[in-house]
Amino acid sequence: MNIRRKTLVVLAALGLALTASGGVANAAGVFKPIKNTWSGLCLQPEGGSTSDARIVQMPCVPGSAVQNWHFDKISGSNHQIINEASGRCFYMNGPVRRGSEVAQVACLPRVSNHVWKTVPNPPSIAEIESMAGGDHNLCLDVPGAETTAGLVMQTWDCNNTPAQRFVIGF
């Protein structure tokens, strides 16, 4: 079964569908924005891309499909994080280390760079920890706790600072 067909099967199981543009239809409010508690900015693919793109922080736009994400539960607190506009998943882009950029790419099952643990589970204010290569204690992070729009998100040692706390579905 090819990746697109697998994605359609997973989306159908969630009660979702792909739109004509290739994005995902938001059924029953499953997709929610992710906002950093420090910067007050929301996460989205760079330039609003529906292709592979880095994840950046931008001013929040209510109802924006590029800023809406679904936490597809894999097990326990582990999720794939899927963008509403693109149907693509959060991905630790690069080696498993601090400072690796976070991007959205086509979702692949059972690939650790696509798995993120939330503590606590959404909806909530949570840390979002990458499970790339196992538990390496690397969290989604706003570099330098900057409040600059367009700043690319990274992974960094989990430290429970405001730069690593996100409101999921405010």
CSV table of C-alpha atoms in Angstrom, one decimal:
chain,number,residue,atom,x,y,z
A,1,MET,CA,0.0,0.0,0.0
A,2,ASN,CA,1.5,3.3,-1.0
A,3,ILE,CA,2.0,6.2,1.4
A,4,ARG,CA,-0.8,8.4,0.0
A,5,ARG,CA,-3.2,5.5,0.3
A,6,LYS,CA,-2.1,4.8,3.9
A,7,THR,CA,-2.6,8.4,4.7
A,8,LEU,CA,-6.1,8.3,3.3
A,9,VAL,CA,-6.9,5.2,5.4
A,10,VAL,CA,-5.6,6.9,8.6
A,11,LEU,CA,-7.5,10.1,7.8
A,12,ALA,CA,-10.7,8.1,7.1
A,13,ALA,CA,-10.3,6.3,10.4
A,14,LEU,CA,-10.1,9.7,12.1
A,15,GLY,CA,-13.2,10.9,10.3
A,16,LEU,CA,-11.2,13.3,8.2
A,17,ALA,CA,-10.8,13.8,4.4
A,18,LEU,CA,-8.3,15.4,2.0
A,19,THR,CA,-9.5,18.6,0.3
A,20,ALA,CA,-9.1,19.2,-3.4
A,21,SER,CA,-5.9,21.2,-2.6
A,22,GLY,CA,-4.4,18.1,-0.8
A,23,GLY,CA,-5.0,19.6,2.7
A,24,VAL,CA,-7.1,17.9,5.4
A,25,ALA,CA,-10.7,18.8,6.1
A,26,ASN,CA,-11.1,19.8,9.8
A,27,ALA,CA,-13.9,17.5,11.1
A,28,ALA,CA,-15.3,18.2,14.6
A,29,GLY,CA,-12.5,20.7,15.5
A,30,VAL,CA,-9.8,18.0,15.5
A,31,PHE,CA,-7.2,20.5,14.4
A,32,LYS,CA,-6.0,23.2,16.8
A,33,PRO,CA,-3.3,25.9,16.8
A,34,ILE,CA,-0.1,25.5,18.7
A,35,LYS,CA,1.0,28.8,20.4
A,36,ASN,CA,4.3,29.3,22.4
A,37,THR,CA,3.6,30.7,25.9
A,38,TRP,CA,6.5,33.1,25.8
A,39,SER,CA,6.4,34.6,22.3
A,40,GLY,CA,2.6,34.4,22.0
A,41,LEU,CA,3.2,33.3,18.3
A,42,CYS,CA,1.7,30.3,16.6
A,43,LEU,CA,3.5,27.5,14.7
A,44,GLN,CA,3.1,27.0,10.9
A,45,PRO,CA,5.1,25.8,7.9
A,46,GLU,CA,7.4,28.5,6.6
A,47,GLY,CA,5.6,30.7,4.0
A,48,GLY,CA,2.4,28.7,4.7
A,49,SER,CA,3.7,25.9,2.5
A,50,THR,CA,1.8,22.8,1.8
A,51,SER,CA,5.1,21.0,0.8
A,52,ASP,CA,8.1,20.1,2.8
A,53,ALA,CA,9.0,23.2,4.9
A,54,ARG,CA,10.6,24.3,8.1
A,55,ILE,CA,8.2,25.1,11.1
A,56,VAL,CA,8.3,28.7,12.1
A,57,GLN,CA,6.5,30.9,14.6
A,58,MET,CA,4.2,33.6,13.2
A,59,PRO,CA,1.4,35.9,14.5
A,60,CYS,CA,-1.7,33.8,15.3
A,61,VAL,CA,-4.5,34.0,12.7
A,62,PRO,CA,-7.7,32.5,14.0
A,63,GLY,CA,-9.1,29.7,11.8
A,64,SER,CA,-5.9,29.5,9.7
A,65,ALA,CA,-5.5,26.0,8.3
A,66,VAL,CA,-1.7,26.4,8.0
A,67,GLN,CA,-1.6,27.1,11.8
A,68,ASN,CA,-3.9,24.2,12.7
A,69,TRP,CA,-2.5,20.8,13.8
A,70,HIS,CA,-3.9,17.5,14.9
A,71,PHE,CA,-2.2,15.3,17.5
A,72,ASP,CA,-2.7,11.8,16.1
A,73,LYS,CA,-2.2,9.5,19.1
A,74,ILE,CA,0.2,6.6,18.5
A,75,SER,CA,0.4,5.3,22.0
A,76,GLY,CA,0.4,6.8,25.5
A,77,SER,CA,1.6,10.4,25.2
A,78,ASN,CA,3.2,9.8,21.7
A,79,HIS,CA,1.7,11.5,18.7
A,80,GLN,CA,2.3,12.4,15.1
A,81,ILE,CA,1.5,16.1,14.6
A,82,ILE,CA,-0.4,16.7,11.3
A,83,ASN,CA,-0.9,20.0,9.6
A,84,GLU,CA,-4.5,20.8,8.5
A,85,ALA,CA,-3.5,22.6,5.3
A,86,SER,CA,-0.9,20.1,4.1
A,87,GLY,CA,-1.6,16.8,5.7
A,88,ARG,CA,2.1,16.7,6.5
A,89,CYS,CA,3.7,15.8,9.9
A,90,PHE,CA,6.2,17.5,12.2
A,91,TYR,CA,9.7,16.0,11.7
A,92,MET,CA,13.0,16.5,13.5
A,93,ASN,CA,15.0,17.5,10.4
A,94,GLY,CA,18.6,16.5,10.8
A,95,PRO,CA,20.6,14.5,13.3
A,96,VAL,CA,19.3,13.7,16.7
A,97,ARG,CA,20.9,16.5,18.6
A,98,ARG,CA,20.2,19.9,20.1
A,99,GLY,CA,19.7,22.6,17.5
A,100,SER,CA,18.2,20.4,14.8
A,101,GLU,CA,15.5,22.2,12.9
A,102,VAL,CA,11.9,21.1,12.9
A,103,ALA,CA,10.0,20.8,9.6
A,104,GLN,CA,6.9,19.3,8.1
A,105,VAL,CA,7.3,16.4,5.7
A,106,ALA,CA,5.1,13.6,4.3
A,107,CYS,CA,3.9,11.5,7.3
A,108,LEU,CA,5.5,8.1,7.6
A,109,PRO,CA,4.4,5.4,10.1
A,110,ARG,CA,6.9,4.0,12.6
A,111,VAL,CA,9.6,6.6,11.9
A,112,SER,CA,10.9,8.0,15.2
A,113,ASN,CA,11.6,11.5,13.7
A,114,HIS,CA,7.9,11.8,13.2
A,115,VAL,CA,6.9,10.9,16.8
A,116,TRP,CA,6.4,13.5,19.5
A,117,LYS,CA,5.6,13.1,23.1
A,118,THR,CA,3.4,15.7,24.8
A,119,VAL,CA,3.6,16.2,28.6
A,120,PRO,CA,0.8,16.5,29.5
A,121,ASN,CA,-1.5,15.2,26.7
A,122,PRO,CA,-3.4,17.9,24.7
A,123,PRO,CA,-5.4,20.0,25.1
A,124,SER,CA,-3.2,21.7,27.5
A,125,ILE,CA,0.0,23.7,28.0
A,126,ALA,CA,2.6,21.1,27.2
A,127,GLU,CA,6.2,20.4,26.3
A,128,ILE,CA,6.5,18.6,23.0
A,129,GLU,CA,9.4,16.2,23.1
A,130,SER,CA,10.9,14.5,20.0
A,131,MET,CA,11.1,10.7,20.2
A,132,ALA,CA,13.6,10.6,17.3
A,133,GLY,CA,15.9,7.6,17.9
A,134,GLY,CA,14.3,6.9,21.3
A,135,ASP,CA,14.0,9.2,24.3
A,136,HIS,CA,16.9,11.8,24.0
A,137,ASN,CA,15.2,14.5,26.1
A,138,LEU,CA,15.1,16.9,23.1
A,139,CYS,CA,12.0,19.3,23.1
A,140,LEU,CA,10.5,21.6,20.5
A,141,ASP,CA,12.1,24.9,21.3
A,142,VAL,CA,11.9,28.6,20.3
A,143,PRO,CA,15.6,29.4,19.8
A,144,GLY,CA,16.9,31.8,22.4
A,145,ALA,CA,13.3,32.4,23.5
A,146,GLU,CA,13.1,35.0,20.7
A,147,THR,CA,9.8,36.6,19.9
A,148,THR,CA,10.7,37.2,16.2
A,149,ALA,CA,8.1,36.2,13.6
A,150,GLY,CA,9.5,33.8,11.1
A,151,LEU,CA,12.0,32.2,13.5
A,152,VAL,CA,12.6,28.5,12.7
A,153,MET,CA,11.8,26.0,15.5
A,154,GLN,CA,14.5,23.7,16.8
A,155,THR,CA,15.0,20.8,19.2
A,156,TRP,CA,16.9,21.5,22.4
A,157,ASP,CA,17.5,19.9,25.8
A,158,CYS,CA,14.1,19.7,27.6
A,159,ASN,CA,14.3,22.4,30.3
A,160,ASN,CA,10.7,23.4,31.1
A,161,THR,CA,11.3,27.0,30.2
A,162,PRO,CA,8.6,29.2,28.5
A,163,ALA,CA,10.4,28.8,25.2
A,164,GLN,CA,9.4,25.1,25.4
A,165,ARG,CA,5.9,25.4,26.6
A,166,PHE,CA,3.1,25.5,24.1
A,167,VAL,CA,-0.7,26.0,24.4
A,168,ILE,CA,-2.3,23.4,22.3
A,169,GLY,CA,-5.8,24.5,21.1
A,170,PHE,CA,-6.3,27.8,22.9
